[in-house]
Amino acid sequence: MSDLQQIARSTAPIVLHDELAAYLGFTPHLSYTLEDAGKFAGHLCPTVATAFEMARRALLELWADQTPERGHIKVDVASQPDSFANGPLAQVIGFVTGAAGVTGFKGIAGRFNRQNLLHFDANLTPFGSVTFTRTDTGAAVRISALGERIPGEPDMAPNMRAALSGDAEALLRFQAAWARRVKFVVEHPEQILDVQHLNPTGSRS
């Protein structure tokens, strides 16, 4: 098992209630792991880990000690979808929360809608922040990821270049450094996530 697999499997899952899944007889609760997020994205990187922890923190802030409701969260990203890694970050957040864009599920008889709950708006500030809003109460939090606080790995870039040229030892060193950055995100999310509560009139219950 690789270092990244160990990190993914040891990170606590995010558990949500999903009324659509319950209504259709699948399961009332869905558990998403960091490994699931990595499979969804096709890789595991600091951005995927950050998106996973942003979703976790937002759900905790909006539902406190209650089980979060998947599909009841609107997500607004302060960016264009193709700016930096904000598109992939939003996809992972949508995967966990159920928020989708125009391709999302339209619902059944006015219920269970997932469509148009994920939006990108470059006019929002601060750039790259993500606002999570409960569709039932209006309570909202804005979370900014401060990636510059992830400890640097000075040798990672040269090892990456050498690995791309076929250096097997450099590849191992690069992968170890990569895993350390992912590990920092999931072990110390409070150090890289800035949380601001919005709409104080919105209820969390």
PDB file of C-alpha atoms in Angstrom:
ATOM      1  CA  MET A   1       0.000   0.000   0.000  1.00  0.00           C
ATOM      2  CA  SER A   2       1.364   3.411  -0.948  1.00  0.00           C
ATOM      3  CA  ASP A   3       1.771   6.319   1.459  1.00  0.00           C
ATOM      4  CA  LEU A   4      -1.128   8.124  -0.210  1.00  0.00           C
ATOM      5  CA  GLN A   5      -3.405   5.101   0.116  1.00  0.00           C
ATOM      6  CA  GLN A   6      -2.578   4.847   3.809  1.00  0.00           C
ATOM      7  CA  ILE A   7      -3.327   8.534   4.298  1.00  0.00           C
ATOM      8  CA  ALA A   8      -6.604   8.269   2.393  1.00  0.00           C
ATOM      9  CA  ARG A   9      -7.769   5.214   4.308  1.00  0.00           C
ATOM     10  CA  SER A  10      -6.835   6.602   7.723  1.00  0.00           C
ATOM     11  CA  THR A  11      -8.648   9.922   7.220  1.00  0.00           C
ATOM     12  CA  ALA A  12     -12.082  10.046   8.869  1.00  0.00           C
ATOM     13  CA  PRO A  13     -15.018   9.804   6.447  1.00  0.00           C
ATOM     14  CA  ILE A  14     -17.767  12.380   5.975  1.00  0.00           C
ATOM     15  CA  VAL A  15     -21.231  10.983   6.710  1.00  0.00           C
ATOM     16  CA  LEU A  16     -24.381  12.636   5.366  1.00  0.00           C
ATOM     17  CA  HIS A  17     -28.081  11.861   5.221  1.00  0.00           C
ATOM     18  CA  ASP A  18     -29.345  11.710   1.640  1.00  0.00           C
ATOM     19  CA  GLU A  19     -33.117  11.878   1.308  1.00  0.00           C
ATOM     20  CA  LEU A  20     -33.018  10.894  -2.369  1.00  0.00           C
ATOM     21  CA  ALA A  21     -30.986   7.778  -1.641  1.00  0.00           C
ATOM     22  CA  ALA A  22     -33.375   6.940   1.194  1.00  0.00           C
ATOM     23  CA  TYR A  23     -36.484   7.588  -0.921  1.00  0.00           C
ATOM     24  CA  LEU A  24     -35.258   5.280  -3.679  1.00  0.00           C
ATOM     25  CA  GLY A  25     -34.435   2.532  -1.192  1.00  0.00           C
ATOM     26  CA  PHE A  26     -30.655   2.688  -1.508  1.00  0.00           C
ATOM     27  CA  THR A  27     -29.537   3.873   1.930  1.00  0.00           C
ATOM     28  CA  PRO A  28     -30.445   6.798   4.214  1.00  0.00           C
ATOM     29  CA  HIS A  29     -26.823   7.658   4.926  1.00  0.00           C
ATOM     30  CA  LEU A  30     -23.829   8.000   2.632  1.00  0.00           C
ATOM     31  CA  SER A  31     -20.251   7.832   3.872  1.00  0.00           C
ATOM     32  CA  TYR A  32     -17.577   9.486   1.739  1.00  0.00           C
ATOM     33  CA  THR A  33     -13.896   8.835   2.321  1.00  0.00           C
ATOM     34  CA  LEU A  34     -10.825  10.649   1.102  1.00  0.00           C
ATOM     35  CA  GLU A  35     -10.112   7.518  -0.913  1.00  0.00           C
ATOM     36  CA  ASP A  36     -13.516   7.941  -2.587  1.00  0.00           C
ATOM     37  CA  ALA A  37     -12.607  11.534  -3.428  1.00  0.00           C
ATOM     38  CA  GLY A  38      -9.306  10.376  -4.886  1.00  0.00           C
ATOM     39  CA  LYS A  39     -11.076   7.781  -7.018  1.00  0.00           C
ATOM     40  CA  PHE A  40     -13.566  10.396  -8.190  1.00  0.00           C
ATOM     41  CA  ALA A  41     -10.781  12.815  -9.146  1.00  0.00           C
ATOM     42  CA  GLY A  42      -8.542  10.091 -10.529  1.00  0.00           C
ATOM     43  CA  HIS A  43      -5.707  11.141  -8.219  1.00  0.00           C
ATOM     44  CA  LEU A  44      -5.011  12.412  -4.724  1.00  0.00           C
ATOM     45  CA  CYS A  45      -3.307  15.764  -4.296  1.00  0.00           C
ATOM     46  CA  PRO A  46      -3.325  18.684  -1.842  1.00  0.00           C
ATOM     47  CA  THR A  47      -6.206  20.265  -3.787  1.00  0.00           C
ATOM     48  CA  VAL A  48      -8.394  17.154  -3.561  1.00  0.00           C
ATOM     49  CA  ALA A  49      -7.583  16.817   0.139  1.00  0.00           C
ATOM     50  CA  THR A  50      -8.295  20.516   0.691  1.00  0.00           C
ATOM     51  CA  ALA A  51     -11.659  20.261  -1.060  1.00  0.00           C
ATOM     52  CA  PHE A  52     -12.563  17.263   1.093  1.00  0.00           C
ATOM     53  CA  GLU A  53     -11.642  19.097   4.299  1.00  0.00           C
ATOM     54  CA  MET A  54     -13.424  22.280   3.162  1.00  0.00           C
ATOM     55  CA  ALA A  55     -16.602  20.257   2.693  1.00  0.00           C
ATOM     56  CA  ARG A  56     -16.158  18.605   6.084  1.00  0.00           C
ATOM     57  CA  ARG A  57     -15.663  21.944   7.859  1.00  0.00           C
ATOM     58  CA  ALA A  58     -18.578  23.619   6.081  1.00  0.00           C
ATOM     59  CA  LEU A  59     -20.955  20.796   6.967  1.00  0.00           C
ATOM     60  CA  LEU A  60     -19.816  20.911  10.589  1.00  0.00           C
ATOM     61  CA  GLU A  61     -20.323  24.666  10.784  1.00  0.00           C
ATOM     62  CA  LEU A  62     -23.774  24.518   9.158  1.00  0.00           C
ATOM     63  CA  TRP A  63     -25.189  21.460  10.926  1.00  0.00           C
ATOM     64  CA  ALA A  64     -23.140  21.370  14.157  1.00  0.00           C
ATOM     65  CA  ASP A  65     -23.902  18.060  15.901  1.00  0.00           C
ATOM     66  CA  GLN A  66     -26.656  17.080  13.451  1.00  0.00           C
ATOM     67  CA  THR A  67     -26.159  14.848  10.426  1.00  0.00           C
ATOM     68  CA  PRO A  68     -25.729  17.066   7.341  1.00  0.00           C
ATOM     69  CA  GLU A  69     -28.285  16.795   4.547  1.00  0.00           C
ATOM     70  CA  ARG A  70     -26.702  15.973   1.218  1.00  0.00           C
ATOM     71  CA  GLY A  71     -28.363  17.882  -1.613  1.00  0.00           C
ATOM     72  CA  HIS A  72     -29.372  20.763   0.673  1.00  0.00           C
ATOM     73  CA  ILE A  73     -26.196  22.779   0.132  1.00  0.00           C
ATOM     74  CA  LYS A  74     -25.620  25.488  -2.461  1.00  0.00           C
ATOM     75  CA  VAL A  75     -21.971  26.008  -3.367  1.00  0.00           C
ATOM     76  CA  ASP A  76     -20.621  29.263  -4.847  1.00  0.00           C
ATOM     77  CA  VAL A  77     -17.000  29.395  -5.956  1.00  0.00           C
ATOM     78  CA  ALA A  78     -15.333  32.797  -6.290  1.00  0.00           C
ATOM     79  CA  SER A  79     -13.587  31.979  -9.532  1.00  0.00           C
ATOM     80  CA  GLN A  80     -13.993  30.957 -13.125  1.00  0.00           C
ATOM     81  CA  PRO A  81     -14.128  27.150 -13.399  1.00  0.00           C
ATOM     82  CA  ASP A  82     -10.863  27.037 -15.355  1.00  0.00           C
ATOM     83  CA  SER A  83      -8.846  29.253 -13.008  1.00  0.00           C
ATOM     84  CA  PHE A  84      -6.001  27.400 -11.318  1.00  0.00           C
ATOM     85  CA  ALA A  85      -7.343  24.213  -9.677  1.00  0.00           C
ATOM     86  CA  ASN A  86     -10.664  25.730  -8.615  1.00  0.00           C
ATOM     87  CA  GLY A  87     -12.655  23.631 -11.079  1.00  0.00           C
ATOM     88  CA  PRO A  88     -11.352  20.290  -9.779  1.00  0.00           C
ATOM     89  CA  LEU A  89     -11.693  21.563  -6.198  1.00  0.00           C
ATOM     90  CA  ALA A  90     -15.358  22.391  -6.808  1.00  0.00           C
ATOM     91  CA  GLN A  91     -15.997  18.995  -8.393  1.00  0.00           C
ATOM     92  CA  VAL A  92     -14.809  17.199  -5.276  1.00  0.00           C
ATOM     93  CA  ILE A  93     -16.916  19.475  -3.071  1.00  0.00           C
ATOM     94  CA  GLY A  94     -19.928  18.755  -5.272  1.00  0.00           C
ATOM     95  CA  PHE A  95     -19.210  15.029  -5.102  1.00  0.00           C
ATOM     96  CA  VAL A  96     -19.450  15.118  -1.314  1.00  0.00           C
ATOM     97  CA  THR A  97     -22.272  17.636  -0.868  1.00  0.00           C
ATOM     98  CA  GLY A  98     -24.430  16.675  -3.852  1.00  0.00           C
ATOM     99  CA  ALA A  99     -24.267  20.188  -5.304  1.00  0.00           C
ATOM    100  CA  ALA A 100     -24.166  20.051  -9.106  1.00  0.00           C
ATOM    101  CA  GLY A 101     -24.262  22.424 -12.046  1.00  0.00           C
ATOM    102  CA  VAL A 102     -26.464  22.202 -15.118  1.00  0.00           C
ATOM    103  CA  THR A 103     -25.798  18.468 -15.438  1.00  0.00           C
ATOM    104  CA  GLY A 104     -27.217  17.707 -11.991  1.00  0.00           C
ATOM    105  CA  PHE A 105     -30.322  15.666 -11.209  1.00  0.00           C
ATOM    106  CA  LYS A 106     -33.502  17.752 -11.614  1.00  0.00           C
ATOM    107  CA  GLY A 107     -35.385  15.983  -8.857  1.00  0.00           C
ATOM    108  CA  ILE A 108     -38.754  14.258  -8.581  1.00  0.00           C
ATOM    109  CA  ALA A 109     -41.995  16.232  -8.320  1.00  0.00           C
ATOM    110  CA  GLY A 110     -40.184  19.290  -7.037  1.00  0.00           C
ATOM    111  CA  ARG A 111     -38.055  17.410  -4.509  1.00  0.00           C
ATOM    112  CA  PHE A 112     -34.491  16.080  -4.418  1.00  0.00           C
ATOM    113  CA  ASN A 113     -33.107  18.652  -6.873  1.00  0.00           C
ATOM    114  CA  ARG A 114     -29.327  18.764  -7.269  1.00  0.00           C
ATOM    115  CA  GLN A 115     -29.185  20.875 -10.427  1.00  0.00           C
ATOM    116  CA  ASN A 116     -27.798  24.429 -10.374  1.00  0.00           C
ATOM    117  CA  LEU A 117     -26.554  24.164  -6.804  1.00  0.00           C
ATOM    118  CA  LEU A 118     -22.927  24.632  -7.879  1.00  0.00           C
ATOM    119  CA  HIS A 119     -21.957  28.014  -9.313  1.00  0.00           C
ATOM    120  CA  PHE A 120     -18.778  29.821 -10.352  1.00  0.00           C
ATOM    121  CA  ASP A 121     -18.641  33.621 -10.130  1.00  0.00           C
ATOM    122  CA  ALA A 122     -15.388  35.488 -10.707  1.00  0.00           C
ATOM    123  CA  ASN A 123     -16.966  38.654  -9.269  1.00  0.00           C
ATOM    124  CA  LEU A 124     -17.170  37.157  -5.793  1.00  0.00           C
ATOM    125  CA  THR A 125     -14.417  37.794  -3.263  1.00  0.00           C
ATOM    126  CA  PRO A 126     -11.998  36.756  -1.990  1.00  0.00           C
ATOM    127  CA  PHE A 127     -10.791  34.927  -5.072  1.00  0.00           C
ATOM    128  CA  GLY A 128     -10.880  31.156  -4.732  1.00  0.00           C
ATOM    129  CA  SER A 129     -13.112  31.158  -1.666  1.00  0.00           C
ATOM    130  CA  VAL A 130     -16.113  28.844  -1.499  1.00  0.00           C
ATOM    131  CA  THR A 131     -19.449  29.812   0.045  1.00  0.00           C
ATOM    132  CA  PHE A 132     -21.647  27.007   1.350  1.00  0.00           C
ATOM    133  CA  THR A 133     -25.321  27.857   1.936  1.00  0.00           C
ATOM    134  CA  ARG A 134     -28.036  25.665   3.408  1.00  0.00           C
ATOM    135  CA  THR A 135     -30.994  25.731   1.034  1.00  0.00           C
ATOM    136  CA  ASP A 136     -33.470  25.141   3.858  1.00  0.00           C
ATOM    137  CA  THR A 137     -32.366  27.803   6.355  1.00  0.00           C
ATOM    138  CA  GLY A 138     -30.114  30.187   4.439  1.00  0.00           C
ATOM    139  CA  ALA A 139     -27.275  29.773   6.930  1.00  0.00           C
ATOM    140  CA  ALA A 140     -23.963  30.178   5.136  1.00  0.00           C
ATOM    141  CA  VAL A 141     -20.215  30.002   5.635  1.00  0.00           C
ATOM    142  CA  ARG A 142     -17.415  31.177   3.384  1.00  0.00           C
ATOM    143  CA  ILE A 143     -14.212  29.166   3.467  1.00  0.00           C
ATOM    144  CA  SER A 144     -10.900  30.200   1.974  1.00  0.00           C
ATOM    145  CA  ALA A 145      -8.063  27.722   1.563  1.00  0.00           C
ATOM    146  CA  LEU A 146      -4.638  29.142   2.361  1.00  0.00           C
ATOM    147  CA  GLY A 147      -2.475  26.734   0.424  1.00  0.00           C
ATOM    148  CA  GLU A 148       0.642  28.785   1.063  1.00  0.00           C
ATOM    149  CA  ARG A 149       0.540  27.510   4.647  1.00  0.00           C
ATOM    150  CA  ILE A 150       1.238  23.956   3.529  1.00  0.00           C
ATOM    151  CA  PRO A 151       4.942  23.387   4.282  1.00  0.00           C
ATOM    152  CA  GLY A 152       7.058  23.516   1.169  1.00  0.00           C
ATOM    153  CA  GLU A 153       9.132  20.671  -0.214  1.00  0.00           C
ATOM    154  CA  PRO A 154      12.154  22.342  -1.875  1.00  0.00           C
ATOM    155  CA  ASP A 155      13.305  19.179  -3.634  1.00  0.00           C
ATOM    156  CA  MET A 156       9.884  18.199  -4.952  1.00  0.00           C
ATOM    157  CA  ALA A 157      10.031  20.125  -8.235  1.00  0.00           C
ATOM    158  CA  PRO A 158      13.485  18.889  -9.308  1.00  0.00           C
ATOM    159  CA  ASN A 159      12.560  15.352  -8.312  1.00  0.00           C
ATOM    160  CA  MET A 160       9.359  15.636 -10.342  1.00  0.00           C
ATOM    161  CA  ARG A 161      11.304  16.727 -13.412  1.00  0.00           C
ATOM    162  CA  ALA A 162      13.823  13.939 -12.964  1.00  0.00           C
ATOM    163  CA  ALA A 163      11.036  11.410 -12.470  1.00  0.00           C
ATOM    164  CA  LEU A 164       9.398  12.515 -15.712  1.00  0.00           C
ATOM    165  CA  SER A 165      12.706  11.745 -17.405  1.00  0.00           C
ATOM    166  CA  GLY A 166      12.654   8.200 -16.065  1.00  0.00           C
ATOM    167  CA  ASP A 167      14.622   8.466 -12.804  1.00  0.00           C
ATOM    168  CA  ALA A 168      13.019   5.808 -10.569  1.00  0.00           C
ATOM    169  CA  GLU A 169      14.697   6.997  -7.362  1.00  0.00           C
ATOM    170  CA  ALA A 170      13.596  10.569  -8.017  1.00  0.00           C
ATOM    171  CA  LEU A 171      10.050   9.326  -8.527  1.00  0.00           C
ATOM    172  CA  LEU A 172      10.047   7.723  -5.072  1.00  0.00           C
ATOM    173  CA  ARG A 173      11.361  10.919  -3.493  1.00  0.00           C
ATOM    174  CA  PHE A 174       8.790  12.997  -5.342  1.00  0.00           C
ATOM    175  CA  GLN A 175       5.934  10.710  -4.277  1.00  0.00           C
ATOM    176  CA  ALA A 176       7.056  10.842  -0.636  1.00  0.00           C
ATOM    177  CA  ALA A 177       7.116  14.656  -0.686  1.00  0.00           C
ATOM    178  CA  TRP A 178       3.726  14.748  -2.414  1.00  0.00           C
ATOM    179  CA  ALA A 179       2.254  12.477   0.248  1.00  0.00           C
ATOM    180  CA  ARG A 180       3.636  14.658   3.041  1.00  0.00           C
ATOM    181  CA  ARG A 181       1.798  17.673   1.630  1.00  0.00           C
ATOM    182  CA  VAL A 182      -1.476  15.762   1.408  1.00  0.00           C
ATOM    183  CA  LYS A 183      -0.970  14.438   4.936  1.00  0.00           C
ATOM    184  CA  PHE A 184      -0.486  17.943   6.299  1.00  0.00           C
ATOM    185  CA  VAL A 185      -3.807  19.059   4.814  1.00  0.00           C
ATOM    186  CA  VAL A 186      -5.853  16.267   6.390  1.00  0.00           C
ATOM    187  CA  GLU A 187      -4.023  16.348   9.723  1.00  0.00           C
ATOM    188  CA  HIS A 188      -3.994  20.146  10.137  1.00  0.00           C
ATOM    189  CA  PRO A 189      -6.974  21.566   8.214  1.00  0.00           C
ATOM    190  CA  GLU A 190      -7.464  24.258  10.837  1.00  0.00           C
ATOM    191  CA  GLN A 191      -4.127  25.757   9.782  1.00  0.00           C
ATOM    192  CA  ILE A 192      -5.102  26.240   6.145  1.00  0.00           C
ATOM    193  CA  LEU A 193      -8.857  26.927   6.261  1.00  0.00           C
ATOM    194  CA  ASP A 194     -10.200  30.395   7.025  1.00  0.00           C
ATOM    195  CA  VAL A 195     -13.904  30.267   7.959  1.00  0.00           C
ATOM    196  CA  GLN A 196     -16.311  33.209   7.943  1.00  0.00           C
ATOM    197  CA  HIS A 197     -19.965  32.915   8.967  1.00  0.00           C
ATOM    198  CA  LEU A 198     -22.399  34.781   6.714  1.00  0.00           C
ATOM    199  CA  ASN A 199     -26.116  35.561   6.959  1.00  0.00           C
ATOM    200  CA  PRO A 200     -26.356  35.534  10.765  1.00  0.00           C
ATOM    201  CA  THR A 201     -30.159  35.361  10.530  1.00  0.00           C
ATOM    202  CA  GLY A 202     -29.942  31.888   8.986  1.00  0.00           C
ATOM    203  CA  SER A 203     -30.586  29.079  11.427  1.00  0.00           C
ATOM    204  CA  ARG A 204     -28.303  26.061  11.730  1.00  0.00           C
ATOM    205  CA  SER A 205     -31.139  23.786  12.804  1.00  0.00           C
TER     206      SER A 205
END
